Short mmCIF file of C-alpha atoms in Angstrom, two decimals:
data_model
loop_
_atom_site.label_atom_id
_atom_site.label_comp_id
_atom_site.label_asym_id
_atom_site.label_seq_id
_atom_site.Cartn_x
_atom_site.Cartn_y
_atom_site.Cartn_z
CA UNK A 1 47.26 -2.80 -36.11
CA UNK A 2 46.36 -4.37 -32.34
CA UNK A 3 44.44 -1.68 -29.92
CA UNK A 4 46.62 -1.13 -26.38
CA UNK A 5 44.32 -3.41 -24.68
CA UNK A 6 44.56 -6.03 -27.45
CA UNK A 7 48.54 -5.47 -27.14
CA UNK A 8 48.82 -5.37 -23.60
CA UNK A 9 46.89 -8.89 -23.63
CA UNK A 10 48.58 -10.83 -26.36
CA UNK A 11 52.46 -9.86 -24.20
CA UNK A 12 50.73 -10.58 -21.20
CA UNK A 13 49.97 -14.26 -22.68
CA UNK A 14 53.37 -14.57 -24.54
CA UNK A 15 51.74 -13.79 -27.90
CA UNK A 16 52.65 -12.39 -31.00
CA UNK A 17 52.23 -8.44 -30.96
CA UNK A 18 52.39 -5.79 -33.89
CA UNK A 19 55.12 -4.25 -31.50
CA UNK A 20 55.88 -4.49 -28.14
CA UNK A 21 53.90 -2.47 -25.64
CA UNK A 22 55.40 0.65 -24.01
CA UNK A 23 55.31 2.14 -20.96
CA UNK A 24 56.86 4.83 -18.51
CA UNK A 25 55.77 6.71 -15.48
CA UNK A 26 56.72 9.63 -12.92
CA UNK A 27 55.09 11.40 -10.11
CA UNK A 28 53.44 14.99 -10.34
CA UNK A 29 54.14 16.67 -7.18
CA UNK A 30 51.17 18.74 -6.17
CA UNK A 31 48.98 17.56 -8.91
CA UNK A 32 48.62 14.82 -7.14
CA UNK A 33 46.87 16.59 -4.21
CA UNK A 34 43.71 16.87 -6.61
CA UNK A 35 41.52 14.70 -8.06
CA UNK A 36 40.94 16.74 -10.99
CA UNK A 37 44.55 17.95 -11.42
CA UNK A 38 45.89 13.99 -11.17
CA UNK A 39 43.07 12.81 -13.09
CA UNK A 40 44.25 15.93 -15.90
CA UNK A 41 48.03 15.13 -16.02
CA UNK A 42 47.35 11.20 -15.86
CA UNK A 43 45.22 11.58 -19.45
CA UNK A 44 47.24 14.38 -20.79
CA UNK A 45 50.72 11.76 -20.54
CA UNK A 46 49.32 9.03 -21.81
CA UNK A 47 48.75 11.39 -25.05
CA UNK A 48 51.49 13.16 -25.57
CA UNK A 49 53.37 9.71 -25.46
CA UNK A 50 51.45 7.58 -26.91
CA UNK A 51 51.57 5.24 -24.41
CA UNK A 52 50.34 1.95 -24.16
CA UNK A 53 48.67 1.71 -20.62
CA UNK A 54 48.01 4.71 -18.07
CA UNK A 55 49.62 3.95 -14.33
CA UNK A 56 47.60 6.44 -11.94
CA UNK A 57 50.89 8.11 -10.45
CA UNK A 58 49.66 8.38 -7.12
CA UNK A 59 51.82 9.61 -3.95
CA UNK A 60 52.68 7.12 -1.58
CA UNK A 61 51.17 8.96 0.81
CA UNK A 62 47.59 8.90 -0.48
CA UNK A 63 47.30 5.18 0.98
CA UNK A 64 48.19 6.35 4.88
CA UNK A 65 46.57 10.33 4.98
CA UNK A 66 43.51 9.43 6.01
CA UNK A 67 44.66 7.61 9.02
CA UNK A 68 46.43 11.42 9.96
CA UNK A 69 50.11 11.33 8.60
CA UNK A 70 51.45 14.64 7.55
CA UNK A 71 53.32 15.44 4.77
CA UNK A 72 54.95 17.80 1.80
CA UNK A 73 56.84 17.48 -1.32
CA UNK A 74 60.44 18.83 -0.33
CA UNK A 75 62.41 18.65 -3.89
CA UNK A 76 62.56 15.12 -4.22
CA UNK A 77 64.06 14.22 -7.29
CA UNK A 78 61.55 11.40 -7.96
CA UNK A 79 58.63 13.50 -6.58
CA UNK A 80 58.19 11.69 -3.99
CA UNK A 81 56.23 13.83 -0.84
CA UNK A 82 58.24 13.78 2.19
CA UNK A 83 56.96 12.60 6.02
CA UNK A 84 56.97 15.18 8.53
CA UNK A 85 54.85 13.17 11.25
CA UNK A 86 54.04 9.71 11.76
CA UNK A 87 51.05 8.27 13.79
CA UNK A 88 52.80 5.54 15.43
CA UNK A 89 55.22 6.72 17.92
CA UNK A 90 55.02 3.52 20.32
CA UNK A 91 53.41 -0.04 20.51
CA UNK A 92 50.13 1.46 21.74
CA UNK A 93 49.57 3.19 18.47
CA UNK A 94 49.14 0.37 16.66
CA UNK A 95 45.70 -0.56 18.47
CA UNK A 96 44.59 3.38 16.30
CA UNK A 97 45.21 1.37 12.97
CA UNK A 98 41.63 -0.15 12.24
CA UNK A 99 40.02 -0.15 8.89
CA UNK A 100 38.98 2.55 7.03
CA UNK A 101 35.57 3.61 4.60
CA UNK A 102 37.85 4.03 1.28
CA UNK A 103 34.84 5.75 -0.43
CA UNK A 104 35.78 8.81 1.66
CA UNK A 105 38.55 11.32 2.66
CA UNK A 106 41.59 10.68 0.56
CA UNK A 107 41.19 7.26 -0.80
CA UNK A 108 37.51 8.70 -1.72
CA UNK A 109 38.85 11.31 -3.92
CA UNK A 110 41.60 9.22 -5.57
CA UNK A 111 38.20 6.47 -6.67
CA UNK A 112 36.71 10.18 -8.01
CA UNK A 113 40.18 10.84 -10.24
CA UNK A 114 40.21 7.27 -11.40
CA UNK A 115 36.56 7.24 -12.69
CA UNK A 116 37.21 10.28 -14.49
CA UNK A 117 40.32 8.95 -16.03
CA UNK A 118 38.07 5.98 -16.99
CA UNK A 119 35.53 8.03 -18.20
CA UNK A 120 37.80 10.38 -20.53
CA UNK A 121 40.44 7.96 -21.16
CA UNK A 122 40.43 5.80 -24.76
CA UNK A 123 38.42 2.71 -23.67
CA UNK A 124 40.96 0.55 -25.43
CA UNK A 125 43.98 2.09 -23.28
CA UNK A 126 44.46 -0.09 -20.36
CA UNK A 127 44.19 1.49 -16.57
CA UNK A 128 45.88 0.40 -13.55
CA UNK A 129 45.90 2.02 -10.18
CA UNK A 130 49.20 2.14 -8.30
CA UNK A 131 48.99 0.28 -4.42
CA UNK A 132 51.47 -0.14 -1.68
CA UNK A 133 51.17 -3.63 -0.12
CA UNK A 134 50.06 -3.46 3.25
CA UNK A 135 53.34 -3.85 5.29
CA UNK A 136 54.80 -0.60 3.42
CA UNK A 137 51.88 1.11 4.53
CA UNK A 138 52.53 -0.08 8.25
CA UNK A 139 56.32 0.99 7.63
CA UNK A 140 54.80 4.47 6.16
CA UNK A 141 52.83 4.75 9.53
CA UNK A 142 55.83 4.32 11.82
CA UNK A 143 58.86 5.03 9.39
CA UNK A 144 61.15 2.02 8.70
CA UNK A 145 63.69 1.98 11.79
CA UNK A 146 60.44 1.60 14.52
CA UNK A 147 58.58 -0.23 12.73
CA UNK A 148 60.79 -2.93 12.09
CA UNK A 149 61.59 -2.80 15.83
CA UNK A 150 58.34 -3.22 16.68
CA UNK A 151 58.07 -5.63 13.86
CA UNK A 152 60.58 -7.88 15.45
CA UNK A 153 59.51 -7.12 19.65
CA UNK A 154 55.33 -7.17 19.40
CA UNK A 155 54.93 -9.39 16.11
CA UNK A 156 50.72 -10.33 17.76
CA UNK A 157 50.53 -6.49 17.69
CA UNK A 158 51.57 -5.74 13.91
CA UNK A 159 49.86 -8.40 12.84
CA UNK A 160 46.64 -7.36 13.53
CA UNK A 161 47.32 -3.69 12.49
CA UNK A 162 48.48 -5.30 9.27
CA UNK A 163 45.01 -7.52 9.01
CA UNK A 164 43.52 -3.65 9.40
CA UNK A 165 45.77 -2.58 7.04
CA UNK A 166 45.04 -5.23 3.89
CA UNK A 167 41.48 -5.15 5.01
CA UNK A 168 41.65 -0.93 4.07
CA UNK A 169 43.32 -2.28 0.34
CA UNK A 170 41.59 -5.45 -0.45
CA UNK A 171 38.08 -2.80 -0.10
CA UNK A 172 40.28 -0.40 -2.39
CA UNK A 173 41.26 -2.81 -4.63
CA UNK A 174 37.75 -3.81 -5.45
CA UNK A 175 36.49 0.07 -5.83
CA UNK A 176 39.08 0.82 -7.94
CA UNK A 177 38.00 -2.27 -10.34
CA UNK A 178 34.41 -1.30 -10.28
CA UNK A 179 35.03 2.25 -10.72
CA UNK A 180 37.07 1.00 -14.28
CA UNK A 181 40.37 0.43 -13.27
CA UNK A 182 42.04 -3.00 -15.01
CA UNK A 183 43.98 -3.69 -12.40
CA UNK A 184 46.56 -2.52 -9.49
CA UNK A 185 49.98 -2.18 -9.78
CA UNK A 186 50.70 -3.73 -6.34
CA UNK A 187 54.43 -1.87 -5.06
CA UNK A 188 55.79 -4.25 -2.31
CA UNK A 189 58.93 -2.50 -1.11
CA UNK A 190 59.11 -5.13 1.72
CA UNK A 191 59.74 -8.28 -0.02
CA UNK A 192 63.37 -7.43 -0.70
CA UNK A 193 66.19 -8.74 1.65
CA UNK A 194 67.48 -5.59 2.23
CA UNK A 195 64.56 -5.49 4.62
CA UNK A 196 63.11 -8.84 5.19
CA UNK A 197 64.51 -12.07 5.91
CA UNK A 198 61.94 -15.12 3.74
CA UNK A 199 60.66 -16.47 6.77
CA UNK A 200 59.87 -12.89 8.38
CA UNK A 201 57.90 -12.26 4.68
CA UNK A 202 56.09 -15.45 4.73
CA UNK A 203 54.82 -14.34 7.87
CA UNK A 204 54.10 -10.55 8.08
CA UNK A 205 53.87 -9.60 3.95
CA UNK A 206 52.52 -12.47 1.97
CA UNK A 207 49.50 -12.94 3.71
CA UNK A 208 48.06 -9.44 3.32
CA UNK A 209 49.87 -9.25 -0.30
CA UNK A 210 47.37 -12.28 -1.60
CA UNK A 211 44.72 -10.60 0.82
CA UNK A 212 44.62 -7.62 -1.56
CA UNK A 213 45.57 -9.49 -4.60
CA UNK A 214 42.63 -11.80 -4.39
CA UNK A 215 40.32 -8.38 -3.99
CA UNK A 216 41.76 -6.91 -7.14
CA UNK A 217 40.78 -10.61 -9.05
CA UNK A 218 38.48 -8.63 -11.48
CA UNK A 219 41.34 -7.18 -13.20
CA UNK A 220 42.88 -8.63 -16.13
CA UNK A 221 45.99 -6.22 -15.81
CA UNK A 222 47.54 -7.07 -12.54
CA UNK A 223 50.97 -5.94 -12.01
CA UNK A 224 53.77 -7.19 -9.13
CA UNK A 225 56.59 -4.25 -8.37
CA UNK A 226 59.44 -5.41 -6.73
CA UNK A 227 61.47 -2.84 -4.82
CA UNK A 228 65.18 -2.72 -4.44
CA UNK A 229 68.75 -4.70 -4.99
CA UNK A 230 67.72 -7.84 -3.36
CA UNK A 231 64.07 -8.68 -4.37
CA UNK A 232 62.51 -11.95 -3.41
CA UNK A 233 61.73 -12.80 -7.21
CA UNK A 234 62.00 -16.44 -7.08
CA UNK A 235 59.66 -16.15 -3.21
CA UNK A 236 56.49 -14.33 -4.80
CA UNK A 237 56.67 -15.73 -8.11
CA UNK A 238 53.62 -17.85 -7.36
CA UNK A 239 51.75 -14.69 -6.86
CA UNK A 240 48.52 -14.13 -8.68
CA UNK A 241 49.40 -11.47 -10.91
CA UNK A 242 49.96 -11.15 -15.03
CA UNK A 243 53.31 -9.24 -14.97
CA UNK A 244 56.05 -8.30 -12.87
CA UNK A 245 58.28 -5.12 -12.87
CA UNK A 246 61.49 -4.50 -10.52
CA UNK A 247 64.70 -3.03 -11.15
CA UNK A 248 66.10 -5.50 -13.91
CA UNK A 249 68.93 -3.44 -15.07
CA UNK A 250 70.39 -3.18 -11.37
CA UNK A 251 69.57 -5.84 -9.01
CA UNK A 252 71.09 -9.01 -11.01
CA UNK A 253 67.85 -10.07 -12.26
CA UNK A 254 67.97 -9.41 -15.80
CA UNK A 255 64.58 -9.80 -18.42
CA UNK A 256 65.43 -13.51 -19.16
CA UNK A 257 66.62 -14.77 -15.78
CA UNK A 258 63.31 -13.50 -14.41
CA UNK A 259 61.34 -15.22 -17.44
CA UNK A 260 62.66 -18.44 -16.60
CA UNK A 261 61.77 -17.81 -12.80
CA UNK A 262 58.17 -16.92 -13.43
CA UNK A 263 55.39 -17.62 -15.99
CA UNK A 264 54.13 -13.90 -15.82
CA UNK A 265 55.08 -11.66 -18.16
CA UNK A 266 57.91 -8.92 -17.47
CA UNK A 267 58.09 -5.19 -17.61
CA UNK A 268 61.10 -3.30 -17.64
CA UNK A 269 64.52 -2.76 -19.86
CA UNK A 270 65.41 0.43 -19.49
CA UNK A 271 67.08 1.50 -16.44
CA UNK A 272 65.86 5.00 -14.82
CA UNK A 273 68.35 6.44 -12.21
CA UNK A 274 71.23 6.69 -14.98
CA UNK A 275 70.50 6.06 -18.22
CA UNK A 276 66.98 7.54 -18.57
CA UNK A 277 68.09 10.62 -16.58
CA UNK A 278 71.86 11.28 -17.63
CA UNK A 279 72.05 9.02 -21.16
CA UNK A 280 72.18 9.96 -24.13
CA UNK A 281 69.00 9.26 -26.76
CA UNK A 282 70.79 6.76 -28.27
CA UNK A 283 72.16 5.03 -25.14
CA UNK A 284 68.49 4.91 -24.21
CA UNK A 285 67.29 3.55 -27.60
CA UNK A 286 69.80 0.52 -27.70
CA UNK A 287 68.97 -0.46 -24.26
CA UNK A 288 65.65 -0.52 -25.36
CA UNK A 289 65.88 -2.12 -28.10
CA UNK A 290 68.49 -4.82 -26.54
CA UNK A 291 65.89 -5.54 -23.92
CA UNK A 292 63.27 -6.36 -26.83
CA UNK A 293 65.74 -8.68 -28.58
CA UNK A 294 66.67 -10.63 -25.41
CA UNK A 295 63.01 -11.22 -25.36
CA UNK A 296 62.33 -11.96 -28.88
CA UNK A 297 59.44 -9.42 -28.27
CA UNK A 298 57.47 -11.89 -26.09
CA UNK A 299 55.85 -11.59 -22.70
CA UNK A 300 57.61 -7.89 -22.50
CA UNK A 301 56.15 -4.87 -21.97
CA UNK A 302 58.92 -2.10 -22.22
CA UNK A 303 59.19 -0.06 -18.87
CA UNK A 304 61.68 1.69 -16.61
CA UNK A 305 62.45 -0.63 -13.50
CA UNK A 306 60.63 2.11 -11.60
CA UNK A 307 59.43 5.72 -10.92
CA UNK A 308 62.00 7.93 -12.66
CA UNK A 309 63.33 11.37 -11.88
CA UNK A 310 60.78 14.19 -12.99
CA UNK A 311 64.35 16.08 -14.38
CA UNK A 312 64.80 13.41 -17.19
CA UNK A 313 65.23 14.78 -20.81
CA UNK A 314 62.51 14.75 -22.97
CA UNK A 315 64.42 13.54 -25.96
CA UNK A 316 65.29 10.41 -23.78
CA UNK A 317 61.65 9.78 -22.97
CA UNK A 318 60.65 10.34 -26.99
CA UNK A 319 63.89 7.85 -27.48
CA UNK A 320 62.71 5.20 -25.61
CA UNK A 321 58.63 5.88 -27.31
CA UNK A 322 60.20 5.00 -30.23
CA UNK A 323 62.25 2.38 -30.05
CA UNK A 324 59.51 0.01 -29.57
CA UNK A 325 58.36 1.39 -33.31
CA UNK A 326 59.46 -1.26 -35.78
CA UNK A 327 61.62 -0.06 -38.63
CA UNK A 328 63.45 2.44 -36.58
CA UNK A 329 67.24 2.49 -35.73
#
């Protein structure tokens, strides 16, 4: 039987695998405030499943606190925290966005939850730390609406908060890779077309995207997420990562059209919203178990398409364990 690191790396490289590697994730709202209480529920769900790599479920709000957002978790069925100020209100806030010292504050205590998780964790169960690429974090700063105004009217002026911004998460990246971590899960809500158009990407995202990427080169683990309906698959599929995840099930994309689009491995198959949340077990066992067909159980790692709601079922969670067990129908 193949260790979850030895797993992990044989679908990352389109090998043969005793089964195929599993994953799922969610956010803890509240335990995430704490470096203890995120590193506790991080290693306690990675047990209780079984699972085959351990995704630090971070808030997106961890990446922008320290440069004085504030914010609370509202009911959000994902978990998500909400934004009840901003820092950037007009152009002149931008100049406030300068790098920060990520061994302090809150990106300080999220390196102290991640080497504890490293420290406690199996050492063959793969780690990865969950980023937001740099123009997110911009968007996060202003909320979407200014920001892309601002975006579009003072592009000399975002592009040197972003240079701030992906200088902050390349020096993050790297911690988090020293401190044990095996790579980031990089979340880059901006390259979709819902938001962006390509040449508009080329020019405010990919930059700082490969900025961080490039810091995080010590991991063997490194992870692409691709937000929304409309992702630019086929524009970042040259980035310099070992798997991609975005929402295959919903955005047109499927598991095999991306495989022929990109070298990189692919996680996904079972779609969260819907399925995960309102399906039955069984619903969410064949879709499972379709995906891993469709990819003749190669360069998959079986995953939601993203975070899913923290009111799914248990049994659908246990379902979709165990379809990647072989033997079971």
């Amino acid at each position: 039987m193949m260790t979850k690191r030895e797993r992990i790396q044989a679908a990352l490289a389109g090998q043969p695998v005793d089964r195929v590697p599993v994953g799922f994730w969610r956010h803890w709202p509240g335990d995430d405030q704490n470096p203890d209480s995120l590193a506790a529920v991080s290693l306690a769900y990675q047990r209780k499943y079984d699972l085959d790599f351990i995704k630090l479920p971070v808030s997106s709000t961890y990446c922008v606190e320290d440069y004085g957002i504030a914010h609370a978790y509202r009911g959000s069925i994902v978990g998500d925290r909400e934004y009840l100020s901003r820092v950037i209100n007009s152009p002149g806030d931008w100049a406030k966005i300068v790098p920060l010292d990520v061994r302090r504050g809150t990106y300080g205590w999220h390196l102290e939850s991640l080497q504890k998780i490293a420290k406690e964790k199996d050492p063959a169960t793969p780690l990865i730390v969950t980023m937001f690429h740099p123009i997110a974090m911009a968007a996060y700063l202003a909320g979407d609406e200014l920001f892309l105004a601002h975006l579009r009217e003072y592009p000399e002026t975002i592009m040197s908060a972003l240079h701030s911004l992906a200088e902050t998460s390349a020096k993050f990246a790297a911690a988090c890779i020293e401190a044990g971590a095996d790579g980031i899960f990089l979340s880059a809500r901006f390259a979709s077309f819902e938001l962006l158009s390509r040449d508009e990407y080329d020019q405010f995202g990919r930059p700082s995207d490969l900025m961080v990427l490039d810091a995080a080169s010590g991991g063997w683990f490194n992870v692409l997420h691709l937000h929304g309906q409309h992702p630019m698959f086929k524009e970042t599929a040259g980035y310099p990562v070992h798997a991609v995840n975005w929402h295959d099930r919903t955005s047109g994309i499927d598991l095999q059209t991306a495989a022929r689009l990109s070298s990189k491995a692919v996680m996904g198959g079972v779609e969260q919203m819907h399925l995960l949340q309102d399906g039955s077990p069984q619903a969410v066992a064949d879709q499972a178990k379709e995906a891993i067909r469709s990819m003749n159980s190669r360069r998959l790692i079986l995953t939601t398409g993203c975070t899913y709601p923290i009111s799914v079922p248990e049994v659908n969670l246990l379902a979709m364990r165990r379809a990647v067990e072989p033997g079971i129908d």
